[in-house]
Amino acid sequence: MLTIDTPIGKLTIAQKGGMITHVYFEGEEPKSVVPDESHPVLELAATQITEYFEKRRKVFDLPLFLDGHLLETFNTKVWRKMIAEVPFGATITYGELAALCDSPKATRAVGMANNRNPLPLIIPCHRVVGKNGSLTGFRGGLDVKAKLLEFEKVKNSDHI
């Protein structure tokens, strides 16, 4: 694991087998402990997160380990859609994301997938908003979600 300072506080990055497994917010207890702080993928992730906060990176290009990544689960489907379909500077509603996942009535399941997102920032769950554009739950806290959207210059009503 590797901890870095960011404008939203300390983030701890975890890896397993050369793939990024988790990003933890300050104060969260890491669930997976791989003590190798020198693994090149951790440095790569730290560099890309730093570039994101310097507005030099809008898309992450990292090897990701997602629970169930060999077996496409609904959560991984939602996470992959967020990465592919919700670009820097845009937002999407839970309902719109459910529709993109071919499950238009699965709004609550999309919310649960966001809640279980092991890789905030990299999987941009902060870009998912309520039906009326309101800010809703975020593991890092609504204040951090608002900061990230402001950083990306997203207005609450500007969703895709």
XYZ file of N, CA and C in Angstrom:
480
model
N 0.845 -1.174 0.000
C 0.000 0.000 0.000
C 0.886 1.231 0.000
N 0.321 2.298 -0.535
C 1.033 3.566 -0.621
C 0.038 4.674 -0.307
N 0.425 5.596 0.570
C -0.430 6.714 0.937
C 0.124 7.990 0.331
N -0.774 8.775 -0.288
C -0.370 10.037 -0.895
C -1.254 11.164 -0.384
N -0.710 12.372 -0.376
C -1.481 13.559 -0.031
C -2.146 14.107 -1.282
N -3.418 14.485 -1.154
C -4.168 15.057 -2.272
C -4.978 16.244 -1.752
N -5.551 17.028 -2.628
C -6.404 18.137 -2.187
C -7.644 17.700 -1.400
N -8.006 16.428 -1.451
C -9.168 15.949 -0.685
C -8.734 15.110 0.514
N -7.468 15.193 0.885
C -6.938 14.445 2.016
C -6.045 13.302 1.559
N -5.591 12.535 2.520
C -4.721 11.404 2.206
C -5.529 10.290 1.545
N -4.956 9.704 0.504
C -5.538 8.534 -0.147
C -4.530 7.403 -0.035
N -5.017 6.216 0.294
C -4.157 5.035 0.364
C -4.537 4.120 -0.786
N -3.532 3.721 -1.537
C -3.715 2.885 -2.723
C -3.194 1.492 -2.387
N -3.987 0.461 -2.717
C -3.588 -0.921 -2.465
C -3.502 -1.670 -3.785
N -2.631 -2.678 -3.813
C -2.465 -3.491 -5.012
C -2.356 -4.962 -4.626
N -2.616 -5.792 -5.593
C -2.445 -7.236 -5.430
C -2.065 -7.764 -6.800
N -0.948 -8.443 -6.868
C -0.530 -9.047 -8.119
C -0.314 -8.047 -9.241
N 0.115 -6.835 -8.881
C 0.366 -5.829 -9.904
C -0.876 -5.144 -10.439
N -1.984 -5.290 -9.729
C -3.234 -4.634 -10.128
C -3.746 -3.809 -8.950
N -4.288 -2.642 -9.246
C -4.826 -1.776 -8.193
C -6.139 -2.387 -7.697
N -6.229 -2.579 -6.375
C -7.416 -3.213 -5.796
C -8.323 -2.225 -5.065
N -7.733 -1.222 -4.418
C -8.525 -0.302 -3.594
C -7.885 1.079 -3.559
N -8.737 2.073 -3.391
C -8.320 3.424 -3.006
C -9.136 3.747 -1.755
N -8.430 4.066 -0.678
C -9.085 4.371 0.600
C -8.968 5.851 0.910
N -10.050 6.411 1.429
C -10.032 7.788 1.898
C -9.378 7.840 3.272
N -8.903 9.004 3.626
C -8.304 9.220 4.935
C -9.295 8.799 6.014
N -8.809 8.052 6.975
C -9.659 7.598 8.072
C -10.299 6.240 7.841
N -10.258 5.735 6.612
C -10.806 4.400 6.347
C -9.768 3.347 6.698
N -10.238 2.248 7.211
C -9.358 1.135 7.557
C -9.195 0.234 6.335
N -7.974 0.128 5.802
C -7.761 -0.740 4.636
C -8.167 -2.187 4.925
N -8.862 -2.785 3.956
C -9.333 -4.161 4.101
C -8.329 -5.168 3.570
N -7.513 -4.745 2.631
C -6.499 -5.642 2.090
C -5.139 -5.024 2.355
N -4.260 -5.814 2.888
C -2.951 -5.288 3.231
C -1.891 -6.051 2.445
N -1.272 -5.354 1.519
C -0.127 -5.864 0.794
C 0.975 -4.847 1.060
N 1.921 -5.180 1.954
C 2.845 -4.162 2.444
C 3.880 -3.656 1.436
N 3.947 -4.194 0.241
C 4.959 -3.793 -0.726
C 4.691 -2.388 -1.256
N 5.276 -1.378 -0.597
C 5.085 0.012 -1.006
C 5.875 0.366 -2.253
N 6.770 -0.502 -2.668
C 7.629 -0.168 -3.799
C 7.143 -0.767 -5.116
N 6.003 -1.429 -5.100
C 5.523 -2.040 -6.344
C 5.294 -0.946 -7.385
N 5.804 -1.137 -8.596
C 5.671 -0.095 -9.628
C 4.238 0.344 -9.909
N 3.262 -0.539 -9.773
C 1.875 -0.153 -10.060
C 1.365 0.864 -9.037
N 1.866 0.814 -7.813
C 1.472 1.807 -6.815
C 2.009 3.186 -7.190
N 3.246 3.226 -7.635
C 3.831 4.500 -8.084
C 3.091 5.033 -9.306
N 2.729 4.133 -10.216
C 1.976 4.532 -11.406
C 0.626 5.135 -11.010
N -0.067 4.474 -10.083
C -1.362 4.985 -9.617
C -1.188 6.329 -8.921
N -0.169 6.452 -8.066
C 0.084 7.716 -7.369
C 0.364 8.829 -8.371
N 1.144 8.524 -9.385
C 1.447 9.517 -10.427
C 0.187 9.943 -11.157
N -0.663 8.970 -11.527
C -1.875 9.306 -12.267
C -2.866 10.085 -11.407
N -2.980 9.762 -10.138
C -3.873 10.517 -9.251
C -3.348 11.943 -9.082
N -2.052 12.092 -8.939
C -1.443 13.425 -8.857
C -1.711 14.211 -10.133
N -1.546 13.573 -11.279
C -1.823 14.227 -12.563
C -3.295 14.650 -12.662
N -4.200 13.812 -12.155
C -5.628 14.143 -12.141
C -5.838 15.451 -11.372
N -5.253 15.545 -10.177
C -5.446 16.742 -9.366
C -4.694 17.957 -9.914
N -3.771 17.732 -10.810
C -3.090 18.838 -11.499
C -3.790 19.178 -12.816
N -4.907 18.526 -13.074
C -5.694 18.690 -14.313
C -4.872 18.354 -15.560
N -3.957 17.419 -15.395
C -3.190 16.940 -16.548
C -3.662 15.552 -16.980
N -4.613 14.985 -16.248
C -5.150 13.658 -16.576
C -6.642 13.657 -16.335
N -7.385 13.167 -17.325
C -8.838 13.053 -17.190
C -9.287 11.602 -17.210
N -8.421 10.710 -17.660
C -8.737 9.279 -17.754
C -7.587 8.507 -17.112
N -7.926 7.560 -16.256
C -6.907 6.721 -15.638
C -6.623 5.524 -16.536
N -5.368 5.129 -16.587
C -4.942 3.986 -17.378
C -4.115 3.081 -16.477
N -4.822 2.272 -15.707
C -4.194 1.421 -14.708
C -4.746 0.007 -14.795
N -3.941 -0.992 -14.458
C -4.483 -2.350 -14.350
C -5.321 -2.438 -13.068
N -6.577 -2.786 -13.216
C -7.498 -2.812 -12.078
C -7.919 -4.239 -11.755
N -7.953 -4.547 -10.467
C -8.514 -5.810 -10.014
C -9.853 -5.490 -9.382
N -10.910 -5.950 -9.998
C -12.252 -5.753 -9.463
C -12.775 -7.104 -9.006
N -13.326 -7.164 -7.791
C -13.909 -8.414 -7.311
C -14.856 -8.947 -8.365
N -14.670 -10.169 -8.749
C -15.544 -10.764 -9.747
C -15.200 -10.364 -11.160
N -14.001 -9.819 -11.386
C -13.691 -9.325 -12.723
C -13.636 -10.436 -13.762
N -13.434 -11.654 -13.335
C -13.457 -12.766 -14.290
C -14.886 -13.193 -14.599
N -15.786 -12.916 -13.691
C -17.205 -13.223 -13.866
C -17.956 -11.901 -13.809
N -18.521 -11.476 -14.912
C -19.174 -10.170 -14.983
C -20.385 -10.119 -14.055
N -20.254 -9.412 -12.962
C -21.362 -9.223 -12.032
C -22.003 -7.869 -12.310
N -23.137 -7.625 -11.710
C -23.792 -6.338 -11.919
C -22.909 -5.191 -11.438
N -22.268 -5.363 -10.274
C -21.400 -4.295 -9.769
C -20.293 -3.974 -10.765
N -19.609 -4.987 -11.252
C -18.510 -4.720 -12.185
C -19.038 -4.128 -13.487
N -20.232 -4.527 -13.885
C -20.840 -3.935 -15.087
C -21.064 -2.438 -14.887
N -21.596 -2.068 -13.717
C -21.823 -0.660 -13.397
C -20.489 0.084 -13.373
N -19.488 -0.487 -12.720
C -18.183 0.172 -12.616
C -17.563 0.379 -13.998
N -17.652 -0.635 -14.833
C -17.088 -0.515 -16.184
C -17.829 0.559 -16.997
N -19.156 0.629 -16.835
C -19.930 1.653 -17.542
C -19.544 3.057 -17.057
N -19.339 3.216 -15.745
C -18.927 4.524 -15.233
C -17.602 4.947 -15.860
N -16.657 4.025 -15.912
C -15.348 4.339 -16.496
C -15.500 4.713 -17.966
N -16.279 3.940 -18.700
C -16.386 4.116 -20.151
C -17.305 5.256 -20.571
N -18.353 5.527 -19.797
C -19.423 6.406 -20.269
C -19.579 7.738 -19.538
N -18.892 7.927 -18.423
C -19.082 9.155 -17.653
C -17.749 9.899 -17.585
N -17.498 10.767 -18.559
C -16.191 11.423 -18.648
C -15.983 12.527 -17.612
N -14.755 12.890 -17.445
C -14.350 14.020 -16.613
C -15.223 15.226 -16.968
N -15.780 15.870 -15.951
C -16.577 17.065 -16.187
C -18.043 16.815 -16.453
N -18.486 15.561 -16.436
C -19.898 15.238 -16.676
C -20.457 14.508 -15.461
N -21.777 14.500 -15.355
C -22.433 13.670 -14.359
C -23.504 12.847 -15.046
N -23.986 11.866 -14.317
C -25.047 10.990 -14.800
C -25.930 10.659 -13.601
N -27.206 10.456 -13.823
C -28.077 10.072 -12.713
C -28.024 8.557 -12.523
N -28.471 8.127 -11.362
C -28.529 6.692 -11.090
C -29.411 5.991 -12.119
N -30.533 6.622 -12.467
C -31.437 6.038 -13.457
C -30.809 5.946 -14.836
N -30.101 6.989 -15.237
C -29.429 6.961 -16.542
C -28.352 5.880 -16.574
N -27.630 5.733 -15.477
C -26.593 4.699 -15.412
C -27.223 3.309 -15.428
N -28.340 3.138 -14.746
C -29.043 1.850 -14.771
C -29.464 1.515 -16.200
N -29.968 2.506 -16.929
C -30.370 2.282 -18.323
C -29.164 1.895 -19.190
N -28.027 2.538 -18.961
C -26.813 2.176 -19.706
C -26.388 0.735 -19.440
N -26.746 0.252 -18.260
C -26.411 -1.129 -17.877
C -27.497 -2.112 -18.305
N -28.407 -1.662 -19.177
C -29.518 -2.486 -19.667
C -30.434 -2.960 -18.560
N -30.525 -2.187 -17.476
C -31.392 -2.506 -16.347
C -32.055 -1.222 -15.855
N -32.946 -0.630 -16.655
C -33.482 0.690 -16.323
C -34.203 0.784 -14.987
N -34.652 -0.330 -14.432
C -35.345 -0.293 -13.144
C -34.414 -0.580 -11.967
N -33.122 -0.715 -12.235
C -32.164 -1.117 -11.204
C -31.455 0.074 -10.566
N -32.175 1.160 -10.369
C -31.574 2.366 -9.802
C -30.952 2.099 -8.436
N -31.651 1.388 -7.586
C -31.124 1.084 -6.244
C -29.897 0.187 -6.328
N -29.888 -0.762 -7.251
C -28.721 -1.642 -7.417
C -27.511 -0.849 -7.900
N -27.760 0.148 -8.749
C -26.665 1.027 -9.188
C -26.119 1.795 -7.983
N -27.012 2.259 -7.128
C -26.583 2.943 -5.910
C -25.740 2.047 -5.026
N -26.123 0.792 -4.899
C -25.345 -0.157 -4.093
C -23.988 -0.436 -4.732
N -23.949 -0.525 -6.055
C -22.667 -0.725 -6.742
C -21.753 0.464 -6.468
N -22.307 1.675 -6.506
C -21.506 2.859 -6.188
C -20.989 2.787 -4.762
N -21.855 2.378 -3.852
C -21.478 2.257 -2.446
C -20.338 1.255 -2.253
N -20.286 0.236 -3.073
C -19.271 -0.821 -2.957
C -18.034 -0.564 -3.825
N -18.003 0.566 -4.498
C -16.893 0.883 -5.395
C -15.567 0.872 -4.627
N -14.653 -0.047 -4.977
C -13.379 -0.111 -4.258
C -12.356 0.917 -4.745
N -12.661 1.593 -5.842
C -11.671 2.467 -6.479
C -12.217 3.862 -6.780
N -12.648 4.599 -5.733
C -13.146 5.940 -6.005
C -12.076 6.778 -6.704
N -12.490 7.732 -7.478
C -11.696 8.552 -8.404
C -11.435 7.776 -9.678
N -10.827 6.602 -9.562
C -10.486 5.804 -10.745
C -11.766 5.305 -11.407
N -12.676 4.781 -10.603
C -14.044 4.492 -11.051
C -14.855 5.684 -10.542
N -15.292 6.573 -11.433
C -15.776 7.894 -11.016
C -17.191 7.935 -10.450
N -17.413 7.253 -9.337
C -18.752 7.234 -8.738
C -19.156 8.601 -8.206
N -18.197 9.503 -8.021
C -18.551 10.861 -7.575
C -19.341 11.608 -8.643
N -19.342 11.104 -9.871
C -20.062 11.754 -10.976
C -21.507 11.289 -11.094
N -21.947 10.410 -10.202
C -23.328 9.919 -10.230
C -24.138 10.736 -9.227
N -25.236 11.322 -9.724
C -26.047 12.230 -8.912
C -27.502 11.767 -8.890
N -28.280 12.392 -8.015
C -29.700 12.095 -7.929
C -30.460 12.566 -9.157
N -31.707 12.120 -9.277
C -32.541 12.415 -10.450
C -32.642 13.907 -10.746
N -32.706 14.719 -9.723
C -32.828 16.165 -9.912
C -31.466 16.868 -9.907
N -30.386 16.087 -10.010
C -29.046 16.659 -10.006
C -28.466 16.844 -8.621
N -29.213 16.422 -7.601
C -28.741 16.605 -6.225
C -27.588 15.652 -5.908
N -26.750 16.098 -4.985
C -25.661 15.242 -4.530
C -26.219 14.238 -3.543
N -25.877 12.989 -3.767
C -26.348 11.915 -2.899
C -25.138 11.140 -2.401
N -25.363 10.153 -1.566
C -24.324 9.419 -0.879
C -23.004 9.233 -1.610
N -21.930 9.320 -0.835
C -20.586 9.119 -1.352
C -19.718 8.663 -0.194
N -18.977 7.592 -0.393
C -18.167 7.008 0.678
C -17.202 8.023 1.295
N -16.701 8.933 0.506
C -15.778 9.943 1.008
C -16.470 11.117 1.670
N -17.806 11.128 1.638
C -18.581 12.227 2.208
C -19.053 13.177 1.121
N -20.211 13.779 1.345
C -20.779 14.694 0.346
C -19.908 15.926 0.126
N -19.182 16.349 1.167
C -18.294 17.488 0.993
C -17.170 17.166 0.014
N -16.644 15.953 0.077
C -15.591 15.539 -0.860
C -16.174 15.390 -2.263
N -17.379 14.822 -2.367
C -18.034 14.699 -3.672
C -18.213 16.074 -4.304
N -18.693 17.035 -3.516
C -18.886 18.393 -4.022
C -17.560 19.002 -4.467
N -16.492 18.775 -3.696
C -15.174 19.295 -4.066
C -14.699 18.692 -5.386
N -14.910 17.388 -5.554
C -14.479 16.737 -6.792
C -15.256 17.266 -7.993
N -16.558 17.427 -7.845
C -17.360 17.950 -8.950
C -17.007 19.408 -9.243
N -16.753 20.173 -8.217
C -16.327 21.562 -8.416
C -14.966 21.585 -9.106
N -14.071 20.713 -8.655
C -12.745 20.609 -9.272
C -12.870 20.303 -10.764
N -13.797 19.404 -11.101
C -14.014 19.051 -12.504
C -14.909 20.072 -13.209
N -15.351 21.093 -12.458
C -16.204 22.167 -12.985
C -17.548 21.650 -13.459
N -18.137 20.761 -12.694
C -19.453 20.209 -13.010
C -20.481 20.951 -12.183
N -21.502 21.455 -12.829
C -22.632 22.030 -12.117
C -23.628 20.897 -11.875
N -24.349 20.959 -10.776
C -25.267 19.872 -10.439
C -26.235 19.522 -11.564
N -26.618 20.485 -12.375
C -27.608 20.214 -13.420
C -26.980 19.764 -14.732
N -25.660 19.739 -14.828
C -24.981 19.374 -16.076
C -24.711 17.875 -16.131
N -25.732 17.085 -16.362
C -25.469 15.653 -16.465
C -25.696 15.210 -17.902
N -25.108 14.034 -18.226
C -25.167 13.541 -19.608
C -26.489 12.875 -19.901
